[in-house]
Amino acid sequence: MEAVLGANGKKAAVMRVRGTTKLLCVIGCPVEHTLSPYIHQILIDHAGDDFAYVPFRVEKENVHEAIQGALALGIEGINVTIPHKQAVMAETVSLDFSAKLVGAVNTLKRTPEGYVGYNTDVDGFGKLVDIGQVPVKGNPVLILGAGGAARSAVAVSFLKGASEIRIWNRTRKRAEDLKAEFEATLRALGENVPAIRVLSDEALLEEDHAIVFNTTSAGMYPKIETLPVEAEAFYRTVRFGLDMVFNPAETGFMRKIRENGGFALGGRSMLFYQGMRSYEIWTGREFFKAQADQMHEAFLKASEEVLS
């Protein structure tokens, strides 16, 4: 990926645009912080495809018009970020299994009939589990948070065979709602419902949790010292911790786990792999592991330069 200094002094991805160039984009509100253009420029350069990728800020009340306009303009693929991942579901002609399972869409692929919805956050977080060699199968998993990001963590825990999915959120009702929604979704899809339990504040601290997924924004820049759970004792039993926060590269949550002898991994790799899966869906390509590893490393390096 080539890069130049933008107007704000930050490095910017360089696009090559000609009359035949097709457009990919990301919509969200806000969207100015997105790293997706850096991911996709790496993918475009590696594949040699004639695409350009740009961010569009879309207000909540304009989602329908934005998707209809994108369809009319022939935009081939759209990434969807906060707060539109559920709203765009109504704009699709069909949904794949991952989108139905999570109840949210982060990727739209243009077809002659309209946009088909996918959720590649499941692929990205699943890849993070694989990279960390986290032994989810047959073991209980604790998920911190009950927002949109938690949906992907619950789905991955289910798909990878966790013996029990534990959910804790500062507002208990949100955790209970997430549990009920996911159980109802599984029944509607004809899937077996696993053991899912909402934890009280007392159970959170009294029980041992060897595998923990942080899906809250605690520790996100600029409040990098914020922890999803403040109690020091909580981190003593954590052997594997995955954090969806991608900025900074090491969060306080990750540092606490490492200080107590556990393994921790941050969300920047998840961000790359969900983007790569979106690109594969749009183009029909399938990147080999060696290619993916090379591009992944290039993104990690680029993201350090952009976020530093």
CSV table of C-alpha atoms in Angstrom, one decimal:
chain,number,residue,atom,x,y,z
A,1,MET,CA,0.0,0.0,0.0
A,2,GLU,CA,1.4,3.4,-1.0
A,3,ALA,CA,0.8,6.2,1.5
A,4,VAL,CA,1.2,10.0,1.5
A,5,LEU,CA,0.8,12.6,4.2
A,6,GLY,CA,-2.8,13.9,4.3
A,7,ALA,CA,-3.8,17.4,5.2
A,8,ASN,CA,-3.8,16.6,8.9
A,9,GLY,CA,-0.3,15.1,8.8
A,10,LYS,CA,-1.6,11.5,9.0
A,11,LYS,CA,-0.7,8.9,6.4
A,12,ALA,CA,-3.4,8.3,3.8
A,13,ALA,CA,-4.0,5.4,1.5
A,14,VAL,CA,-3.4,6.2,-2.2
A,15,MET,CA,-6.1,5.2,-4.6
A,16,ARG,CA,-5.7,4.7,-8.4
A,17,VAL,CA,-8.9,5.8,-10.1
A,18,ARG,CA,-9.7,5.5,-13.8
A,19,GLY,CA,-12.9,5.4,-15.9
A,20,THR,CA,-13.4,1.7,-15.4
A,21,THR,CA,-12.8,1.8,-11.6
A,22,LYS,CA,-15.6,0.3,-9.5
A,23,LEU,CA,-16.5,1.6,-6.0
A,24,LEU,CA,-16.5,0.0,-2.6
A,25,CYS,CA,-17.3,1.9,0.5
A,26,VAL,CA,-18.0,2.0,4.3
A,27,ILE,CA,-21.0,3.8,5.8
A,28,GLY,CA,-21.3,4.8,9.4
A,29,CYS,CA,-21.9,7.7,11.8
A,30,PRO,CA,-19.3,8.7,12.8
A,31,VAL,CA,-17.0,7.1,10.1
A,32,GLU,CA,-14.0,9.5,10.2
A,33,HIS,CA,-12.0,7.3,12.5
A,34,THR,CA,-12.3,4.2,10.2
A,35,LEU,CA,-9.2,2.1,9.3
A,36,SER,CA,-11.1,0.2,6.6
A,37,PRO,CA,-9.6,2.2,3.6
A,38,TYR,CA,-6.1,1.1,4.7
A,39,ILE,CA,-7.2,-2.5,4.9
A,40,HIS,CA,-8.9,-2.5,1.5
A,41,GLN,CA,-6.2,-0.5,-0.3
A,42,ILE,CA,-3.8,-3.3,0.8
A,43,LEU,CA,-6.2,-5.9,-0.5
A,44,ILE,CA,-6.8,-4.0,-3.8
A,45,ASP,CA,-3.1,-3.5,-4.4
A,46,HIS,CA,-2.3,-7.2,-3.6
A,47,ALA,CA,-5.0,-8.5,-5.9
A,48,GLY,CA,-4.4,-5.9,-8.7
A,49,ASP,CA,-8.2,-5.1,-8.9
A,50,ASP,CA,-9.7,-2.0,-10.4
A,51,PHE,CA,-11.5,-0.8,-7.2
A,52,ALA,CA,-11.5,2.3,-5.0
A,53,TYR,CA,-12.7,2.3,-1.4
A,54,VAL,CA,-14.1,5.4,0.3
A,55,PRO,CA,-15.9,6.2,3.6
A,56,PHE,CA,-19.3,7.9,3.7
A,57,ARG,CA,-20.9,9.4,6.8
A,58,VAL,CA,-24.6,8.5,6.8
A,59,GLU,CA,-26.9,9.8,9.4
A,60,LYS,CA,-29.4,7.4,11.0
A,61,GLU,CA,-32.4,8.9,9.2
A,62,ASN,CA,-30.8,8.6,5.8
A,63,VAL,CA,-29.9,4.9,5.7
A,64,HIS,CA,-32.6,3.9,3.2
A,65,GLU,CA,-31.8,6.7,0.8
A,66,ALA,CA,-28.1,5.9,1.1
A,67,ILE,CA,-28.5,2.3,0.2
A,68,GLN,CA,-30.9,3.1,-2.7
A,69,GLY,CA,-28.4,5.6,-4.0
A,70,ALA,CA,-25.5,3.2,-3.7
A,71,LEU,CA,-27.5,0.6,-5.7
A,72,ALA,CA,-28.3,3.2,-8.4
A,73,LEU,CA,-24.7,4.2,-8.6
A,74,GLY,CA,-23.5,0.6,-8.9
A,75,ILE,CA,-21.5,0.5,-5.8
A,76,GLU,CA,-20.3,-3.1,-5.7
A,77,GLY,CA,-19.8,-3.6,-2.0
A,78,ILE,CA,-20.6,-1.8,1.2
A,79,ASN,CA,-19.1,-2.2,4.7
A,80,VAL,CA,-21.5,-1.1,7.5
A,81,THR,CA,-20.4,0.1,10.9
A,82,ILE,CA,-22.0,1.7,13.9
A,83,PRO,CA,-24.9,2.6,14.2
A,84,HIS,CA,-26.4,1.1,11.0
A,85,LYS,CA,-25.7,-2.7,11.3
A,86,GLN,CA,-29.2,-3.6,12.2
A,87,ALA,CA,-31.0,-0.8,10.2
A,88,VAL,CA,-29.5,-2.0,6.9
A,89,MET,CA,-31.0,-5.4,7.3
A,90,ALA,CA,-34.3,-4.0,6.0
A,91,GLU,CA,-32.5,-2.9,2.8
A,92,THR,CA,-31.4,-6.3,1.8
A,93,VAL,CA,-32.9,-8.9,-0.6
A,94,SER,CA,-31.6,-11.8,1.5
A,95,LEU,CA,-29.3,-12.5,4.5
A,96,ASP,CA,-26.7,-15.2,4.8
A,97,PHE,CA,-26.5,-17.5,7.9
A,98,SER,CA,-24.0,-15.3,9.8
A,99,ALA,CA,-26.1,-12.2,9.5
A,100,LYS,CA,-29.2,-14.1,10.7
A,101,LEU,CA,-27.3,-15.6,13.6
A,102,VAL,CA,-25.9,-12.3,14.8
A,103,GLY,CA,-28.9,-10.2,13.9
A,104,ALA,CA,-26.8,-7.6,12.2
A,105,VAL,CA,-25.1,-6.9,8.9
A,106,ASN,CA,-21.7,-5.4,8.3
A,107,THR,CA,-21.2,-6.3,4.6
A,108,LEU,CA,-23.5,-5.7,1.6
A,109,LYS,CA,-22.8,-7.4,-1.7
A,110,ARG,CA,-24.5,-6.0,-4.8
A,111,THR,CA,-26.5,-8.5,-7.0
A,112,PRO,CA,-28.9,-7.9,-9.9
A,113,GLU,CA,-31.8,-8.2,-7.4
A,114,GLY,CA,-30.3,-5.8,-4.8
A,115,TYR,CA,-27.9,-6.1,-1.8
A,116,VAL,CA,-27.3,-9.3,0.1
A,117,GLY,CA,-26.3,-9.0,3.7
A,118,TYR,CA,-23.5,-10.8,5.5
A,119,ASN,CA,-21.8,-10.5,8.9
A,120,THR,CA,-18.0,-10.8,8.6
A,121,ASP,CA,-17.4,-9.7,12.2
A,122,VAL,CA,-18.1,-13.4,12.9
A,123,ASP,CA,-15.2,-14.4,10.6
A,124,GLY,CA,-12.9,-11.7,12.0
A,125,PHE,CA,-13.5,-12.6,15.6
A,126,GLY,CA,-13.3,-16.3,14.8
A,127,LYS,CA,-9.9,-15.7,13.2
A,128,LEU,CA,-8.8,-13.9,16.4
A,129,VAL,CA,-9.8,-17.0,18.4
A,130,ASP,CA,-7.8,-19.2,16.0
A,131,ILE,CA,-4.7,-17.0,16.0
A,132,GLY,CA,-4.7,-17.0,19.8
A,133,GLN,CA,-5.4,-20.8,19.9
A,134,VAL,CA,-8.1,-20.1,22.4
A,135,PRO,CA,-9.6,-23.5,23.5
A,136,VAL,CA,-13.2,-22.5,23.3
A,137,LYS,CA,-14.6,-25.9,22.4
A,138,GLY,CA,-15.9,-27.7,25.5
A,139,ASN,CA,-15.0,-24.8,27.8
A,140,PRO,CA,-17.1,-21.9,29.4
A,141,VAL,CA,-16.6,-18.5,27.9
A,142,LEU,CA,-17.3,-15.1,29.6
A,143,ILE,CA,-18.3,-12.2,27.4
A,144,LEU,CA,-18.0,-8.7,28.9
A,145,GLY,CA,-20.6,-6.4,27.4
A,146,ALA,CA,-24.0,-6.8,25.7
A,147,GLY,CA,-23.9,-4.3,22.8
A,148,GLY,CA,-23.5,-4.9,19.1
A,149,ALA,CA,-20.0,-6.3,19.3
A,150,ALA,CA,-21.1,-8.8,21.9
A,151,ARG,CA,-23.4,-10.4,19.4
A,152,SER,CA,-20.5,-11.6,17.3
A,153,ALA,CA,-18.7,-12.9,20.3
A,154,VAL,CA,-21.7,-14.9,21.4
A,155,ALA,CA,-22.1,-16.3,17.9
A,156,VAL,CA,-18.5,-17.3,17.7
A,157,SER,CA,-18.6,-18.9,21.1
A,158,PHE,CA,-21.7,-20.9,19.9
A,159,LEU,CA,-20.1,-21.9,16.6
A,160,LYS,CA,-16.9,-23.0,18.2
A,161,GLY,CA,-18.7,-25.2,20.8
A,162,ALA,CA,-18.3,-23.4,24.1
A,163,SER,CA,-19.8,-25.5,27.0
A,164,GLU,CA,-21.4,-22.4,28.5
A,165,ILE,CA,-21.7,-18.8,27.3
A,166,ARG,CA,-21.6,-16.4,30.2
A,167,ILE,CA,-22.6,-12.8,29.7
A,168,TRP,CA,-22.0,-9.9,32.0
A,169,ASN,CA,-22.9,-6.2,31.4
A,170,ARG,CA,-23.0,-3.3,33.8
A,171,THR,CA,-26.7,-3.0,32.9
A,172,ARG,CA,-28.0,-6.5,33.6
A,173,LYS,CA,-31.2,-6.1,31.5
A,174,ARG,CA,-29.1,-5.6,28.3
A,175,ALA,CA,-27.4,-8.9,29.0
A,176,GLU,CA,-30.7,-10.6,29.6
A,177,ASP,CA,-32.1,-9.2,26.4
A,178,LEU,CA,-29.1,-10.4,24.4
A,179,LYS,CA,-29.5,-13.9,25.9
A,180,ALA,CA,-33.2,-14.0,25.1
A,181,GLU,CA,-32.7,-12.7,21.5
A,182,PHE,CA,-29.9,-15.1,20.7
A,183,GLU,CA,-31.8,-18.1,22.1
A,184,ALA,CA,-34.9,-17.1,20.0
A,185,THR,CA,-32.7,-16.7,16.9
A,186,LEU,CA,-31.2,-20.2,17.3
A,187,ARG,CA,-34.7,-21.7,17.7
A,188,ALA,CA,-35.9,-19.9,14.6
A,189,LEU,CA,-32.9,-21.2,12.7
A,190,GLY,CA,-33.5,-24.7,13.9
A,191,GLU,CA,-30.3,-24.8,15.9
A,192,ASN,CA,-29.7,-26.4,19.4
A,193,VAL,CA,-29.6,-23.8,22.1
A,194,PRO,CA,-26.5,-24.0,24.3
A,195,ALA,CA,-26.2,-23.1,28.0
A,196,ILE,CA,-26.2,-19.3,28.3
A,197,ARG,CA,-26.1,-17.6,31.6
A,198,VAL,CA,-26.3,-13.9,32.6
A,199,LEU,CA,-23.9,-13.2,35.5
A,200,SER,CA,-24.6,-11.0,38.4
A,201,ASP,CA,-21.8,-8.7,39.7
A,202,GLU,CA,-21.2,-11.1,42.5
A,203,ALA,CA,-20.9,-14.1,40.3
A,204,LEU,CA,-18.5,-12.2,38.0
A,205,LEU,CA,-16.0,-11.8,40.8
A,206,GLU,CA,-16.7,-15.1,42.7
A,207,GLU,CA,-16.3,-17.5,39.8
A,208,ASP,CA,-13.2,-18.4,37.9
A,209,HIS,CA,-13.2,-17.3,34.2
A,210,ALA,CA,-10.4,-18.8,32.1
A,211,ILE,CA,-11.6,-17.5,28.8
A,212,VAL,CA,-12.8,-13.9,28.6
A,213,PHE,CA,-13.9,-11.8,25.6
A,214,ASN,CA,-14.1,-8.1,26.1
A,215,THR,CA,-16.6,-6.5,23.7
A,216,THR,CA,-17.0,-3.2,25.6
A,217,SER,CA,-15.3,0.0,24.6
A,218,ALA,CA,-13.4,0.2,27.9
A,219,GLY,CA,-9.8,1.0,27.2
A,220,MET,CA,-10.4,2.5,23.8
A,221,TYR,CA,-8.4,5.6,23.0
A,222,PRO,CA,-8.3,8.2,24.5
A,223,LYS,CA,-9.4,6.6,27.7
A,224,ILE,CA,-6.8,3.9,27.5
A,225,GLU,CA,-6.6,3.1,31.2
A,226,THR,CA,-10.3,2.3,31.6
A,227,LEU,CA,-10.9,-1.4,32.5
A,228,PRO,CA,-14.1,-3.3,31.7
A,229,VAL,CA,-13.7,-4.9,35.2
A,230,GLU,CA,-11.9,-2.9,37.9
A,231,ALA,CA,-11.3,-5.7,40.5
A,232,GLU,CA,-7.7,-6.9,40.4
A,233,ALA,CA,-8.7,-10.4,41.6
A,234,PHE,CA,-10.8,-10.9,38.4
A,235,TYR,CA,-7.7,-11.1,36.2
A,236,ARG,CA,-5.9,-13.8,38.2
A,237,THR,CA,-7.8,-16.7,36.7
A,238,VAL,CA,-8.0,-15.5,33.1
A,239,ARG,CA,-5.8,-17.7,30.9
A,240,PHE,CA,-7.0,-16.3,27.5
A,241,GLY,CA,-8.3,-12.8,26.9
A,242,LEU,CA,-9.4,-11.3,23.6
A,243,ASP,CA,-10.2,-7.6,23.3
A,244,MET,CA,-12.2,-6.2,20.4
A,245,VAL,CA,-10.7,-2.7,21.1
A,246,PHE,CA,-8.2,-2.0,18.3
A,247,ASN,CA,-6.8,1.4,19.5
A,248,PRO,CA,-4.4,1.2,21.4
A,249,ALA,CA,-2.7,-2.0,20.3
A,250,GLU,CA,-2.4,-3.0,24.0
A,251,THR,CA,-5.3,-2.2,26.3
A,252,GLY,CA,-5.4,-2.1,30.1
A,253,PHE,CA,-7.5,-5.3,29.9
A,254,MET,CA,-4.8,-7.1,27.9
A,255,ARG,CA,-2.0,-5.8,30.2
A,256,LYS,CA,-3.8,-7.0,33.3
A,257,ILE,CA,-4.2,-10.5,31.9
A,258,ARG,CA,-0.5,-10.7,30.8
A,259,GLU,CA,0.7,-9.4,34.2
A,260,ASN,CA,-1.2,-12.4,35.7
A,261,GLY,CA,0.4,-14.9,33.4
A,262,GLY,CA,-2.4,-15.2,30.8
A,263,PHE,CA,-2.4,-14.7,27.0
A,264,ALA,CA,-4.1,-11.6,25.5
A,265,LEU,CA,-4.8,-10.4,22.0
A,266,GLY,CA,-6.3,-7.2,20.7
A,267,GLY,CA,-8.9,-6.3,18.1
A,268,ARG,CA,-6.7,-5.0,15.3
A,269,SER,CA,-6.3,-8.4,13.7
A,270,MET,CA,-10.0,-9.0,13.9
A,271,LEU,CA,-10.5,-5.7,12.0
A,272,PHE,CA,-8.2,-6.9,9.3
A,273,TYR,CA,-9.7,-10.3,8.8
A,274,GLN,CA,-13.3,-9.2,8.8
A,275,GLY,CA,-12.3,-6.7,6.1
A,276,MET,CA,-10.5,-9.4,4.1
A,277,ARG,CA,-13.6,-11.7,4.3
A,278,SER,CA,-15.8,-8.8,3.0
A,279,TYR,CA,-13.4,-8.4,0.1
A,280,GLU,CA,-13.5,-12.1,-0.7
A,281,ILE,CA,-17.3,-11.9,-0.7
A,282,TRP,CA,-17.4,-8.9,-3.0
A,283,THR,CA,-14.8,-10.3,-5.5
A,284,GLY,CA,-15.2,-14.1,-5.3
A,285,ARG,CA,-11.5,-14.3,-4.4
A,286,GLU,CA,-10.1,-16.6,-1.7
A,287,PHE,CA,-6.7,-15.5,-0.4
A,288,PHE,CA,-4.2,-18.2,0.5
A,289,LYS,CA,-2.8,-18.2,4.1
A,290,ALA,CA,0.6,-16.9,3.0
A,291,GLN,CA,-1.1,-14.0,1.2
A,292,ALA,CA,-3.4,-13.3,4.1
A,293,ASP,CA,-0.4,-13.3,6.6
A,294,GLN,CA,1.6,-10.9,4.4
A,295,MET,CA,-1.3,-8.5,4.1
A,296,HIS,CA,-2.1,-8.8,7.7
A,297,GLU,CA,1.4,-7.8,8.7
A,298,ALA,CA,1.3,-4.9,6.2
A,299,PHE,CA,-1.9,-3.6,7.8
A,300,LEU,CA,-0.6,-3.9,11.4
A,301,LYS,CA,2.4,-1.8,10.3
A,302,ALA,CA,0.3,0.7,8.5
A,303,SER,CA,-2.2,1.0,11.4
A,304,GLU,CA,0.7,1.8,13.8
A,305,GLU,CA,1.8,4.6,11.6
A,306,VAL,CA,-1.8,5.9,11.2
A,307,LEU,CA,-2.7,5.7,14.9
A,308,SER,CA,0.6,6.8,16.4
